[in-house]
GROMACS .gro file of C-alpha atoms in nm:
model
  331
    1MET     CA    1   0.027   0.007  -0.014
    2ARG     CA    2   0.108   0.318  -0.039
    3THR     CA    3   0.232   0.553   0.244
    4ARG     CA    4   0.306   0.901   0.304
    5LEU     CA    5   0.494   1.054   0.055
    6ALA     CA    6   0.480   1.417   0.114
    7ALA     CA    7   0.652   1.640   0.314
    8GLY     CA    8   0.558   1.926   0.574
    9ILE     CA    9   0.213   1.820   0.585
   10ALA     CA   10   0.009   2.032   0.828
   11VAL     CA   11  -0.069   1.869   1.152
   12LEU     CA   12  -0.461   1.813   1.179
   13VAL     CA   13  -0.598   1.980   1.502
   14VAL     CA   14  -0.873   1.730   1.600
   15LEU     CA   15  -1.086   1.637   1.887
   16SER     CA   16  -0.920   1.336   2.058
   17GLN     CA   17  -1.038   1.104   2.280
   18THR     CA   18  -0.768   0.886   2.431
   19VAL     CA   19  -0.776   0.616   2.704
   20PRO     CA   20  -0.535   0.528   2.960
   21ALA     CA   21  -0.273   0.231   2.878
   22SER     CA   22  -0.417  -0.120   2.935
   23ALA     CA   23  -0.348  -0.280   3.276
   24ALA     CA   24  -0.316  -0.597   3.063
   25GLY     CA   25   0.001  -0.481   2.944
   26PRO     CA   26   0.135  -0.418   2.611
   27LEU     CA   27  -0.068  -0.550   2.263
   28LYS     CA   28   0.144  -0.758   2.183
   29SER     CA   29   0.104  -0.960   2.522
   30VAL     CA   30  -0.270  -1.035   2.470
   31THR     CA   31  -0.282  -1.244   2.173
   32ASN     CA   32  -0.102  -1.542   2.003
   33ARG     CA   33  -0.104  -1.363   1.685
   34TYR     CA   34   0.172  -1.153   1.546
   35VAL     CA   35   0.087  -0.802   1.640
   36GLY     CA   36   0.283  -0.524   1.392
   37SER     CA   37   0.273  -0.213   1.279
   38ALA     CA   38   0.434  -0.048   0.954
   39VAL     CA   39   0.749   0.158   1.038
   40ALA     CA   40   0.959   0.396   0.886
   41ALA     CA   41   1.364   0.403   0.955
   42GLN     CA   42   1.372   0.767   0.948
   43HIS     CA   43   1.099   0.771   1.267
   44LEU     CA   44   1.325   0.493   1.452
   45THR     CA   45   1.615   0.706   1.423
   46ALA     CA   46   1.515   1.050   1.500
   47GLU     CA   47   1.174   0.996   1.746
   48ALA     CA   48   1.286   0.850   2.093
   49ASP     CA   49   0.907   0.835   2.177
   50TYR     CA   50   0.775   0.687   1.847
   51ARG     CA   51   1.067   0.416   1.878
   52LYS     CA   52   0.937   0.367   2.257
   53VAL     CA   53   0.575   0.305   2.190
   54LEU     CA   54   0.672   0.068   1.898
   55THR     CA   55   0.916  -0.124   2.109
   56ARG     CA   56   0.658  -0.140   2.390
   57GLU     CA   57   0.333  -0.243   2.194
   58PHE     CA   58   0.445  -0.467   1.886
   59ASP     CA   59   0.621  -0.804   1.837
   60SER     CA   60   0.650  -0.784   1.436
   61VAL     CA   61   0.724  -0.452   1.184
   62THR     CA   62   0.691  -0.423   0.820
   63PRO     CA   63   0.911  -0.154   0.626
   64GLU     CA   64   0.671   0.132   0.498
   65ASN     CA   65   0.886   0.211   0.189
   66GLU     CA   66   1.214   0.068   0.276
   67MET     CA   67   1.195  -0.254   0.097
   68LYS     CA   68   0.979  -0.121  -0.232
   69TRP     CA   69   1.156  -0.160  -0.569
   70GLY     CA   70   1.167   0.215  -0.588
   71VAL     CA   71   1.363   0.261  -0.284
   72VAL     CA   72   1.606  -0.007  -0.293
   73GLU     CA   73   1.717   0.033  -0.677
   74ALA     CA   74   1.569   0.373  -0.788
   75VAL     CA   75   1.847   0.339  -1.043
   76ARG     CA   76   1.923   0.022  -1.194
   77GLY     CA   77   2.228  -0.158  -1.046
   78GLN     CA   78   2.272   0.096  -0.772
   79TYR     CA   79   2.106  -0.034  -0.437
   80ASP     CA   80   2.059   0.116  -0.136
   81TRP     CA   81   1.969  -0.074   0.160
   82SER     CA   82   2.039   0.192   0.423
   83GLY     CA   83   1.691   0.213   0.539
   84ALA     CA   84   1.591  -0.149   0.513
   85ASP     CA   85   1.907  -0.265   0.683
   86GLU     CA   86   1.824  -0.015   0.985
   87ILE     CA   87   1.478  -0.161   1.040
   88VAL     CA   88   1.607  -0.520   1.026
   89LYS     CA   89   1.860  -0.424   1.274
   90TYR     CA   90   1.604  -0.269   1.531
   91ALA     CA   91   1.391  -0.563   1.476
   92LYS     CA   92   1.679  -0.805   1.569
   93LYS     CA   93   1.814  -0.591   1.852
   94THR     CA   94   1.430  -0.574   2.001
   95GLY     CA   95   1.323  -0.931   1.954
   96LYS     CA   96   1.073  -0.859   1.682
   97SER     CA   97   0.981  -1.036   1.347
   98VAL     CA   98   0.984  -0.877   1.035
   99ARG     CA   99   0.720  -0.854   0.755
  100GLY     CA  100   0.904  -0.796   0.416
  101HIS     CA  101   0.714  -0.538   0.187
  102THR     CA  102   0.711  -0.612  -0.091
  103LEU     CA  103   0.877  -0.776  -0.420
  104VAL     CA  104   0.666  -0.731  -0.687
  105TRP     CA  105   0.422  -0.419  -0.721
  106HIS     CA  106   0.340  -0.214  -1.004
  107SER     CA  107   0.309   0.114  -0.775
  108GLN     CA  108   0.644   0.284  -0.622
  109LEU     CA  109   0.806   0.120  -0.905
  110PRO     CA  110   1.132   0.277  -1.082
  111ASP     CA  111   1.030   0.378  -1.418
  112TRP     CA  112   1.354   0.214  -1.598
  113VAL     CA  113   1.154  -0.128  -1.520
  114ASP     CA  114   0.853  -0.002  -1.723
  115ASP     CA  115   1.068   0.056  -2.042
  116LEU     CA  116   1.184  -0.325  -2.032
  117GLU     CA  117   1.086  -0.550  -2.311
  118ALA     CA  118   0.959  -0.867  -2.167
  119ALA     CA  119   1.252  -1.117  -2.187
  120GLU     CA  120   1.486  -0.858  -2.009
  121LEU     CA  121   1.184  -0.789  -1.780
  122ARG     CA  122   1.142  -1.157  -1.667
  123ASP     CA  123   1.540  -1.155  -1.587
  124VAL     CA  124   1.508  -0.855  -1.428
  125VAL     CA  125   1.190  -0.938  -1.183
  126LYS     CA  126   1.362  -1.251  -1.114
  127ASN     CA  127   1.708  -1.106  -1.018
  128HIS     CA  128   1.549  -0.837  -0.809
  129ILE     CA  129   1.357  -1.097  -0.624
  130ARG     CA  130   1.647  -1.308  -0.567
  131THR     CA  131   1.875  -0.999  -0.454
  132GLU     CA  132   1.662  -0.863  -0.220
  133ALA     CA  133   1.498  -1.183  -0.057
  134GLY     CA  134   1.863  -1.336  -0.074
  135ARG     CA  135   2.010  -1.060   0.138
  136TYR     CA  136   1.767  -1.102   0.401
  137ARG     CA  137   1.760  -1.480   0.406
  138GLY     CA  138   1.687  -1.607   0.727
  139LYS     CA  139   1.600  -1.231   0.867
  140ILE     CA  140   1.224  -1.211   0.730
  141ARG     CA  141   0.938  -1.409   0.858
  142ALA     CA  142   0.728  -1.359   0.586
  143TRP     CA  143   0.719  -1.193   0.280
  144ASP     CA  144   0.449  -0.993   0.062
  145VAL     CA  145   0.558  -1.125  -0.263
  146VAL     CA  146   0.298  -0.997  -0.499
  147ASN     CA  147   0.102  -0.686  -0.414
  148GLU     CA  148  -0.237  -0.584  -0.537
  149ALA     CA  149  -0.254  -0.780  -0.852
  150PHE     CA  150  -0.640  -0.761  -0.910
  151ASN     CA  151  -0.882  -0.534  -0.989
  152GLU     CA  152  -1.201  -0.454  -0.806
  153ASP     CA  153  -1.436  -0.682  -1.045
  154GLY     CA  154  -1.163  -0.984  -1.010
  155THR     CA  155  -0.983  -0.904  -1.321
  156ARG     CA  156  -0.621  -0.905  -1.332
  157ARG     CA  157  -0.486  -0.565  -1.288
  158GLN     CA  158  -0.278  -0.467  -1.603
  159THR     CA  159   0.053  -0.384  -1.487
  160VAL     CA  160   0.375  -0.417  -1.678
  161PHE     CA  161   0.415  -0.761  -1.491
  162GLN     CA  162   0.085  -0.885  -1.628
  163GLU     CA  163   0.090  -0.692  -1.951
  164LYS     CA  164   0.464  -0.839  -2.040
  165LEU     CA  165   0.459  -1.141  -1.861
  166GLY     CA  166   0.146  -1.260  -1.865
  167ASP     CA  167  -0.058  -1.477  -1.591
  168ARG     CA  168   0.260  -1.676  -1.510
  169TYR     CA  169   0.438  -1.411  -1.332
  170ILE     CA  170   0.276  -1.444  -1.004
  171ALA     CA  171   0.394  -1.810  -0.972
  172ASP     CA  172   0.710  -1.735  -1.099
  173ALA     CA  173   0.777  -1.489  -0.850
  174PHE     CA  174   0.682  -1.697  -0.548
  175ARG     CA  175   0.911  -1.966  -0.682
  176TRP     CA  176   1.208  -1.723  -0.691
  177ALA     CA  177   1.108  -1.602  -0.338
  178HIS     CA  178   1.129  -1.926  -0.216
  179ALA     CA  179   1.471  -2.029  -0.368
  180ALA     CA  180   1.604  -1.738  -0.216
  181ASP     CA  181   1.482  -1.769   0.135
  182PRO     CA  182   1.323  -2.110   0.176
  183LYS     CA  183   1.226  -2.052   0.544
  184ALA     CA  184   1.012  -1.733   0.517
  185LYS     CA  185   0.632  -1.758   0.461
  186LEU     CA  186   0.513  -1.631   0.138
  187TYR     CA  187   0.182  -1.418   0.056
  188ILE     CA  188  -0.007  -1.276  -0.189
  189ASN     CA  189  -0.147  -0.938  -0.044
  190ASP     CA  190  -0.416  -0.708  -0.160
  191TYR     CA  191  -0.672  -0.408  -0.036
  192ASN     CA  192  -1.062  -0.470  -0.050
  193VAL     CA  193  -1.044  -0.818   0.004
  194GLU     CA  194  -1.127  -0.810   0.360
  195GLY     CA  195  -1.518  -0.964   0.284
  196LEU     CA  196  -1.661  -1.184  -0.006
  197ASN     CA  197  -1.653  -1.001  -0.303
  198PRO     CA  198  -1.539  -1.070  -0.646
  199LYS     CA  199  -1.193  -0.954  -0.596
  200SER     CA  200  -1.176  -1.180  -0.270
  201ASP     CA  201  -1.343  -1.435  -0.490
  202ALA     CA  202  -1.038  -1.380  -0.762
  203VAL     CA  203  -0.773  -1.391  -0.478
  204TYR     CA  204  -0.916  -1.714  -0.320
  205GLU     CA  205  -0.905  -1.884  -0.685
  206LEU     CA  206  -0.566  -1.801  -0.753
  207ALA     CA  207  -0.449  -1.915  -0.429
  208LYS     CA  208  -0.658  -2.240  -0.474
  209SER     CA  209  -0.466  -2.303  -0.831
  210LEU     CA  210  -0.119  -2.195  -0.709
  211LYS     CA  211  -0.170  -2.442  -0.425
  212ARG     CA  212  -0.281  -2.708  -0.664
  213GLN     CA  213   0.038  -2.638  -0.892
  214GLY     CA  214   0.272  -2.679  -0.616
  215VAL     CA  215   0.355  -2.338  -0.587
  216PRO     CA  216   0.549  -2.213  -0.263
  217ILE     CA  217   0.225  -1.987  -0.163
  218HIS     CA  218   0.202  -2.007   0.235
  219GLY     CA  219  -0.085  -1.697   0.288
  220VAL     CA  220  -0.286  -1.466   0.196
  221GLY     CA  221  -0.258  -1.117   0.303
  222ILE     CA  222  -0.563  -0.888   0.354
  223GLN     CA  223  -0.489  -0.520   0.391
  224ALA     CA  224  -0.789  -0.376   0.594
  225HIS     CA  225  -0.779  -0.023   0.471
  226LEU     CA  226  -1.128   0.086   0.598
  227SER     CA  227  -1.328   0.423   0.622
  228LEU     CA  228  -1.620   0.505   0.809
  229MET     CA  229  -1.761   0.669   0.496
  230TYR     CA  230  -1.847   0.311   0.425
  231GLY     CA  231  -2.023   0.026   0.594
  232PHE     CA  232  -1.786  -0.275   0.747
  233PRO     CA  233  -1.712  -0.533   0.506
  234ALA     CA  234  -1.971  -0.828   0.515
  235GLY     CA  235  -1.841  -1.180   0.569
  236VAL     CA  236  -1.475  -1.115   0.689
  237LYS     CA  237  -1.440  -1.416   0.895
  238GLU     CA  238  -1.628  -1.641   0.659
  239ASN     CA  239  -1.367  -1.479   0.382
  240ILE     CA  240  -1.053  -1.564   0.660
  241ALA     CA  241  -1.212  -1.915   0.702
  242ARG     CA  242  -1.197  -1.997   0.316
  243PHE     CA  243  -0.862  -1.917   0.296
  244ALA     CA  244  -0.762  -2.106   0.569
  245ALA     CA  245  -0.926  -2.409   0.452
  246LEU     CA  246  -0.741  -2.436   0.178
  247GLY     CA  247  -0.443  -2.489   0.372
  248LEU     CA  248  -0.304  -2.104   0.373
  249ASP     CA  249  -0.210  -1.897   0.653
  250VAL     CA  250  -0.396  -1.541   0.677
  251ALA     CA  251  -0.256  -1.230   0.791
  252ILE     CA  252  -0.428  -0.876   0.857
  253THR     CA  253  -0.147  -0.675   0.704
  254GLU     CA  254  -0.207  -0.306   0.675
  255ALA     CA  255  -0.499  -0.230   0.894
  256ASP     CA  256  -0.646   0.137   0.976
  257VAL     CA  257  -0.965   0.281   0.958
  258ARG     CA  258  -0.992   0.650   0.810
  259ILE     CA  259  -1.257   0.913   0.978
  260PRO     CA  260  -1.419   1.183   0.792
  261LEU     CA  261  -1.276   1.481   0.978
  262PRO     CA  262  -1.354   1.651   1.213
  263VAL     CA  263  -1.313   1.377   1.478
  264THR     CA  264  -1.595   1.319   1.744
  265PRO     CA  265  -1.620   1.085   2.052
  266GLU     CA  266  -1.885   0.925   1.826
  267LYS     CA  267  -1.664   0.872   1.553
  268LEU     CA  268  -1.370   0.715   1.765
  269ASP     CA  269  -1.629   0.463   1.920
  270ALA     CA  270  -1.707   0.349   1.568
  271GLN     CA  271  -1.349   0.342   1.441
  272ALA     CA  272  -1.298   0.128   1.764
  273SER     CA  273  -1.584  -0.108   1.652
  274TYR     CA  274  -1.456  -0.147   1.293
  275PHE     CA  275  -1.067  -0.237   1.430
  276GLY     CA  276  -1.257  -0.462   1.697
  277GLN     CA  277  -1.454  -0.653   1.408
  278VAL     CA  278  -1.132  -0.729   1.225
  279TRP     CA  279  -0.955  -0.842   1.525
  280ASP     CA  280  -1.243  -1.095   1.666
  281ALA     CA  281  -1.246  -1.221   1.288
  282CYS     CA  282  -0.889  -1.280   1.262
  283HIS     CA  283  -0.925  -1.445   1.606
  284ALA     CA  284  -1.194  -1.680   1.508
  285VAL     CA  285  -0.950  -1.872   1.296
  286ARG     CA  286  -0.691  -2.044   1.409
  287ARG     CA  287  -0.482  -1.986   1.079
  288CYS     CA  288  -0.479  -1.593   1.104
  289VAL     CA  289  -0.181  -1.533   1.229
  290GLU     CA  290  -0.109  -1.190   1.217
  291PHE     CA  291  -0.285  -0.854   1.295
  292THR     CA  292  -0.062  -0.534   1.118
  293THR     CA  293  -0.166  -0.176   1.131
  294TRP     CA  294  -0.034   0.049   0.861
  295GLY     CA  295   0.125   0.275   1.109
  296PHE     CA  296   0.050   0.296   1.471
  297THR     CA  297   0.008   0.670   1.532
  298ASP     CA  298  -0.168   0.953   1.350
  299ARG     CA  299   0.147   1.170   1.355
  300HIS     CA  300   0.286   0.957   1.072
  301SER     CA  301  -0.034   0.826   0.902
  302TRP     CA  302  -0.026   0.825   0.541
  303VAL     CA  303  -0.424   0.900   0.524
  304PRO     CA  304  -0.431   1.266   0.496
  305ASP     CA  305  -0.193   1.268   0.196
  306VAL     CA  306  -0.405   1.033   0.014
  307PHE     CA  307  -0.761   1.074   0.130
  308PRO     CA  308  -0.820   1.467   0.160
  309GLY     CA  309  -1.101   1.531   0.435
  310GLU     CA  310  -1.033   1.203   0.622
  311GLY     CA  311  -0.770   1.125   0.911
  312ALA     CA  312  -0.693   1.002   1.247
  313ALA     CA  313  -0.670   0.627   1.105
  314CYS     CA  314  -0.464   0.492   1.380
  315LEU     CA  315  -0.467   0.324   1.747
  316PHE     CA  316  -0.253   0.618   1.864
  317ASP     CA  317  -0.306   0.967   1.837
  318GLU     CA  318  -0.031   1.238   1.720
  319ASN     CA  319   0.068   1.231   2.098
  320LEU     CA  320   0.130   0.842   2.127
  321LYS     CA  321  -0.166   0.841   2.342
  322PRO     CA  322  -0.397   0.516   2.291
  323LYS     CA  323  -0.750   0.585   2.155
  324PRO     CA  324  -1.078   0.354   2.215
  325ALA     CA  325  -0.959   0.162   1.930
  326TYR     CA  326  -0.639   0.042   2.124
  327ALA     CA  327  -0.873   0.023   2.407
  328ARG     CA  328  -1.115  -0.242   2.220
  329LEU     CA  329  -0.821  -0.453   2.121
  330ASN     CA  330  -0.648  -0.433   2.464
  331PRO     CA  331  -0.957  -0.410   2.700
   0.00000   0.00000   0.00000
């Protein structure tokens, strides 16, 4: 999923309804699922309070941008691993697992990749996956191998990979990732696949087909970017259960709940309900193994940059105070 790209965004002034930290302990202590957050290396380095809350509350981290192709190889053959290395180093030091995000995605992709012909593109994708997954071999718990491959109607998104390499590119990507890091769990990841709908049907059919072919796919990532402007998705638990029935793990990979501004106590309560329903659906299915949010504080949320008029999407406010949604998950 895209993250915050613009700098210097004005801080939103909102009515905040915070709650005291739970007496039960940090969020990671109240479940046997991985509890994670997307993180940015620059905030880990520059903000002691950000690092403190992240370290206390979560046992898994996902690099927000630092492992995306446009960051690690913006210029062909020139690699920048500084941000990714920083996050992996932090995770090792603090005993956290890492979710790698993402190996193949049409967005935040360098222009030079778009310009390649099919045969060269296939070799380049193979080399990119082997280089990145190989660099972090044994250090990544799970990879989002292919990200956002489908349209809302369930058809294949016409990315440069789909157009030039055809349907086989997804199976190939999983095989190459597995060869590079045999112990990492490999996921297909997408948004708007929380409930039962044409898009989640398409992911289900693809996952079933890949399993049938013996492709090393281990799980399905459900992003769970939700908004109070829309009703809660129907059939979330049933959707998770059908993926699990294929013999796959399921992960909530990028959860947040956007609030139409201004924030009110009623909207914060509704946000808490949305977060709680996703949390409960995950916990109702044994093979739902992870609940990760796309950032944990409104201070650094990507939402205001991409969805004008919406914000306050995280479990903690801009001052790192827990919100009602946090209390719903950790009563």
